[in-house]
XYZ file of C-alpha atoms in Angstrom:
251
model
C -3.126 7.537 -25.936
C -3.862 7.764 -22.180
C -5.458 4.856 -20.376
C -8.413 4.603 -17.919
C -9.494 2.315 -16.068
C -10.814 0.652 -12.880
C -11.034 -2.854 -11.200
C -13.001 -3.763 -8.745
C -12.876 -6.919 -5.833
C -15.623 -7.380 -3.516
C -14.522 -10.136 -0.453
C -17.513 -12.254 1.458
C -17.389 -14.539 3.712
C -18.439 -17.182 0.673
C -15.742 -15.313 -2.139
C -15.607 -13.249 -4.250
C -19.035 -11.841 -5.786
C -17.025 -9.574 -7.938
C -13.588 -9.281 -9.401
C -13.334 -7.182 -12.371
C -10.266 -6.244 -14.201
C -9.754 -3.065 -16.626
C -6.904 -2.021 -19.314
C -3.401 -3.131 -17.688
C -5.462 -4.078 -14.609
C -5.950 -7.678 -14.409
C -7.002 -9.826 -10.980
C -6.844 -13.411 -10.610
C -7.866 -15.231 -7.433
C -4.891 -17.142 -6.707
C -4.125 -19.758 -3.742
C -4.490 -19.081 -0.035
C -3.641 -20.543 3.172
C -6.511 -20.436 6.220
C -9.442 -18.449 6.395
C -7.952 -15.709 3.394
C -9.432 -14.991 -0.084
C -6.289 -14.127 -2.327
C -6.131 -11.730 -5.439
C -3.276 -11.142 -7.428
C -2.991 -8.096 -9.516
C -1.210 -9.003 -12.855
C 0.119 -6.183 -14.657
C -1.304 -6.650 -18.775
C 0.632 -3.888 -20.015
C 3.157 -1.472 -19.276
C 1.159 1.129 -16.696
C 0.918 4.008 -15.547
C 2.100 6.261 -17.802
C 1.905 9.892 -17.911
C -1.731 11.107 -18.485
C -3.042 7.415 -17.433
C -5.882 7.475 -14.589
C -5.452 4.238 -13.065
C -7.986 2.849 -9.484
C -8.340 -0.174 -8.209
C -11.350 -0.364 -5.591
C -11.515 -3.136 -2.398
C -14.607 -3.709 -0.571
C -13.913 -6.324 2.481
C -17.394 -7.061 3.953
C -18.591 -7.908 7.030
C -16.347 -11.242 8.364
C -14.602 -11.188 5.660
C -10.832 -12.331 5.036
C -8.608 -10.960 1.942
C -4.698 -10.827 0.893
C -4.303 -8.699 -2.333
C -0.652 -8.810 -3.660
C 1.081 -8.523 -7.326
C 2.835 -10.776 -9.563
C 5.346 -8.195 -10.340
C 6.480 -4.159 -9.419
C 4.264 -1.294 -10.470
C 6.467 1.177 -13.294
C 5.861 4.134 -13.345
C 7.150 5.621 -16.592
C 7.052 8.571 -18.698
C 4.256 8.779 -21.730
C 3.661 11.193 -24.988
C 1.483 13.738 -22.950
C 3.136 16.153 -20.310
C 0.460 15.409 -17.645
C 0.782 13.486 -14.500
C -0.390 9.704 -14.414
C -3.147 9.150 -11.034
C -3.472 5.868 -9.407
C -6.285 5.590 -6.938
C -6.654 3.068 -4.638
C -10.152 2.665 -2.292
C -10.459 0.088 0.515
C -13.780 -0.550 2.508
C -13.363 -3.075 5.324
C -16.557 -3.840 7.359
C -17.028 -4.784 10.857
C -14.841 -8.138 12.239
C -13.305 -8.162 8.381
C -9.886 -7.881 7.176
C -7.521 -6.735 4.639
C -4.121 -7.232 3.787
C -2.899 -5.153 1.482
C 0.190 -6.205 0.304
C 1.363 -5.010 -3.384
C 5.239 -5.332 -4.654
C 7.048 -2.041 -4.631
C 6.148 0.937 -6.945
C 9.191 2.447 -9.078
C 9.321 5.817 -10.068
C 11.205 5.997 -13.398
C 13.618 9.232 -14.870
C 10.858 11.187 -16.139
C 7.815 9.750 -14.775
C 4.913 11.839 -12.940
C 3.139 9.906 -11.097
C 0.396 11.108 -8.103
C -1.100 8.099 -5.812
C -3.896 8.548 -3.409
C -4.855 5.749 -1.350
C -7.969 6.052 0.696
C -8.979 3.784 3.417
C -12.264 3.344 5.675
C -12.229 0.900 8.294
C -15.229 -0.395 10.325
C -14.572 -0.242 14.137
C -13.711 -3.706 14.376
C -11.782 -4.134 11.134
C -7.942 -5.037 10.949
C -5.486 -4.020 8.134
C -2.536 -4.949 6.975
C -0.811 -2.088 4.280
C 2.310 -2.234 2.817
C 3.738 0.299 0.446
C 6.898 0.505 -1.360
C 8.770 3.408 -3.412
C 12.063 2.878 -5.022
C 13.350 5.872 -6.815
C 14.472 5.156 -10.132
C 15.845 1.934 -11.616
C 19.143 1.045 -11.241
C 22.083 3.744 -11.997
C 18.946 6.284 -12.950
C 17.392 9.834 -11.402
C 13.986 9.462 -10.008
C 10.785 10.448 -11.844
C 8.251 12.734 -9.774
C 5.852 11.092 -7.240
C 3.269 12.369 -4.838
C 1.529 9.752 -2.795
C -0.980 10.290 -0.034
C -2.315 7.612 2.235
C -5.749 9.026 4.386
C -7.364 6.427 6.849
C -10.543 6.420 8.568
C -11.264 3.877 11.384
C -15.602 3.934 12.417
C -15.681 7.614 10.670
C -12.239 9.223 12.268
C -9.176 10.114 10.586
C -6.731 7.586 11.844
C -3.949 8.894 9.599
C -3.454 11.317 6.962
C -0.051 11.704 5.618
C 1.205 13.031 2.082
C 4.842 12.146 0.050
C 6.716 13.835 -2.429
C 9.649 12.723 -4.244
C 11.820 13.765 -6.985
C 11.872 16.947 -9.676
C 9.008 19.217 -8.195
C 9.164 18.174 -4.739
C 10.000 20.371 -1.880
C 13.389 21.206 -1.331
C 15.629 18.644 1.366
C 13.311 15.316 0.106
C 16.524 14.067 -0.618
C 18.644 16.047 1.978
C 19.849 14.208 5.572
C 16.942 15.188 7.300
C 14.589 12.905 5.195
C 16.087 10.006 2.683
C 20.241 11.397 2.908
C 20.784 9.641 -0.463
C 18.723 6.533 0.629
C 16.610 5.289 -2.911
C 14.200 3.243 -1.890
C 11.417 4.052 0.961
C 8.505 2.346 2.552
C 6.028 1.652 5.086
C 3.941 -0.486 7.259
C 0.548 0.442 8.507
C -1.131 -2.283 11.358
C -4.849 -1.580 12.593
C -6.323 -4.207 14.793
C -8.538 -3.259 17.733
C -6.532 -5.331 20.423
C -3.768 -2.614 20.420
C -6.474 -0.483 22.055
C -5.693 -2.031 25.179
C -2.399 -3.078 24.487
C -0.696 -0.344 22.241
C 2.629 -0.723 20.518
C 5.555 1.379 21.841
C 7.479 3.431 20.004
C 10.991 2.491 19.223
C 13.714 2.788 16.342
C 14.320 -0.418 13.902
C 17.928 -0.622 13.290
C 19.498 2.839 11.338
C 16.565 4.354 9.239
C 13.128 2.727 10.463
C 11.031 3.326 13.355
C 7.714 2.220 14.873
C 5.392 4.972 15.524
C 1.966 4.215 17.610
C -1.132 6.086 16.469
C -3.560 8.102 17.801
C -5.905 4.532 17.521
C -5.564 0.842 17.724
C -2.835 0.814 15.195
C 1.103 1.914 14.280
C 2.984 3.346 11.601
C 6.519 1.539 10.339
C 8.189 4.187 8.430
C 11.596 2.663 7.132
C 14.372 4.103 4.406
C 16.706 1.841 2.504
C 19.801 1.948 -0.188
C 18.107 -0.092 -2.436
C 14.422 -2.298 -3.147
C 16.304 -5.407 -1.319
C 17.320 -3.536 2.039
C 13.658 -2.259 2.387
C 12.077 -4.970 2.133
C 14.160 -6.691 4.381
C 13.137 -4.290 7.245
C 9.372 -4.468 6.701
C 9.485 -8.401 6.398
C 11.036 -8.333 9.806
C 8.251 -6.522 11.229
C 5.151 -7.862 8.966
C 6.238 -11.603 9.749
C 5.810 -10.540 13.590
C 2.540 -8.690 12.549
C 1.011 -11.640 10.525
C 1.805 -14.667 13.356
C 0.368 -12.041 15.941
C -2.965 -11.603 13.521
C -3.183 -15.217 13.134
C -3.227 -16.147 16.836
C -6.177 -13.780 17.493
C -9.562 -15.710 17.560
């Protein structure tokens, strides 16, 4: 039997006004350090699987501060029906709010489906933080199929639009030198914050297969490609470390 369901988290300057788990979606505020809110998503059961429609939605208001992260990886696996499993994610940030977005690495199973669509709109002055992980099967395994698009908007703009596809049913070469070259495991790291409007980033490679992209905005784009779930998130903790201590200094 296919699942649905949707949790919700609403941030405020006083906390949390709403935090609403559903099915294998379960949030729990857990400790922060400094001005942050913190929600962990626990995983109750084993989710998504094929035919499962999964969303979790993230208002930040106005002056708001939130970290979302989860106690364990998201596995995607196959289930009893033949159709694809959809994860949505929504985020709202308001004006002078922020959001890091920070969830443990999705894994695409032998067999899975899975299609992700993560939508973003971001006040003017908001900054976010989003991290997002793929590892392509478990260990010694083929991949499963997974689509995943990330669209941002920044004060009613596209910021960036950007669509991934991975496994049986992808296009051909998403395994081929030009993109992963036998690489399993791929990620990136997406930085808003309106200081970069005067002081961009500048584009520049990050060791053998990751590079720092600016964006058309007050914002840049780590895109980085490792062996395994270990080397990727090695790279990206590099850069988010540098990222967060920057954040943090900024009144």
């Amino acid at each position: 039997m296919s699942v649905d369901a949707t949790a919700r988290i609403v941030a405020e300057r006083g906390g949390l006004p709403v935090l609403r788990g559903e099915g294998p979606l379960a949030l729990r505020r857990t400790r922060a350090s400094g001005p942050y809110t913190r929600v962990t998503v626990v995983g109750a059961m084993s989710a998504p699987l094929g035919g499962d429609r999964l969303a979790i939605e993230a208002e930040v208001r106005d002056g708001a501060r939130l970290t979302v992260d989860s106690a364990a990886a998201t596995l995607a696996l196959p289930g009893r029906t033949p159709l694809p499993a959809r994860y949505e994610v929504g985020l709202t940030v308001g004006e002078d709010a922020e959001l890091r977005w920070l969830p443990e690495q999705l894994i695409s199973a032998a067999g899975s489906d899975l299609r992700m669509h993560t939508r973003v709109e971001l006040a003017a002055t908001a900054r976010l933080v989003l991290r997002e992980e793929q590892i392509l099967g478990r260990y010694g395994e083929e991949p499963g199929t997974l689509a995943t698009r990330l669209a941002v908007r920044r004060a009613g703009r596209p910021l960036l639009d950007q669509e991934l596809s991975y496994g049986p049913g992808a296009p051909d070469g998403w395994d081929g030198p030009a993109v992963l070259g036998g690489l399993r495991a791929a990620g990136q790291l997406l930085v808003v914050d309106p200081a970069m409007e005067e002081k961009p980033a500048e584009p520049r490679l990050l060791g053998e297969s990751a590079v720092l992209t600016p964006l058309a905005g007050p914002g840049l784009l780590v895109t980085a490609a490792a062996p395994d779930a270990r080397g990727l998130r090695r790279v990206l903790d590099e850069v988010l470390a540098k990222v967060l201590d920057t954040l943090d200094a900024t009144p």
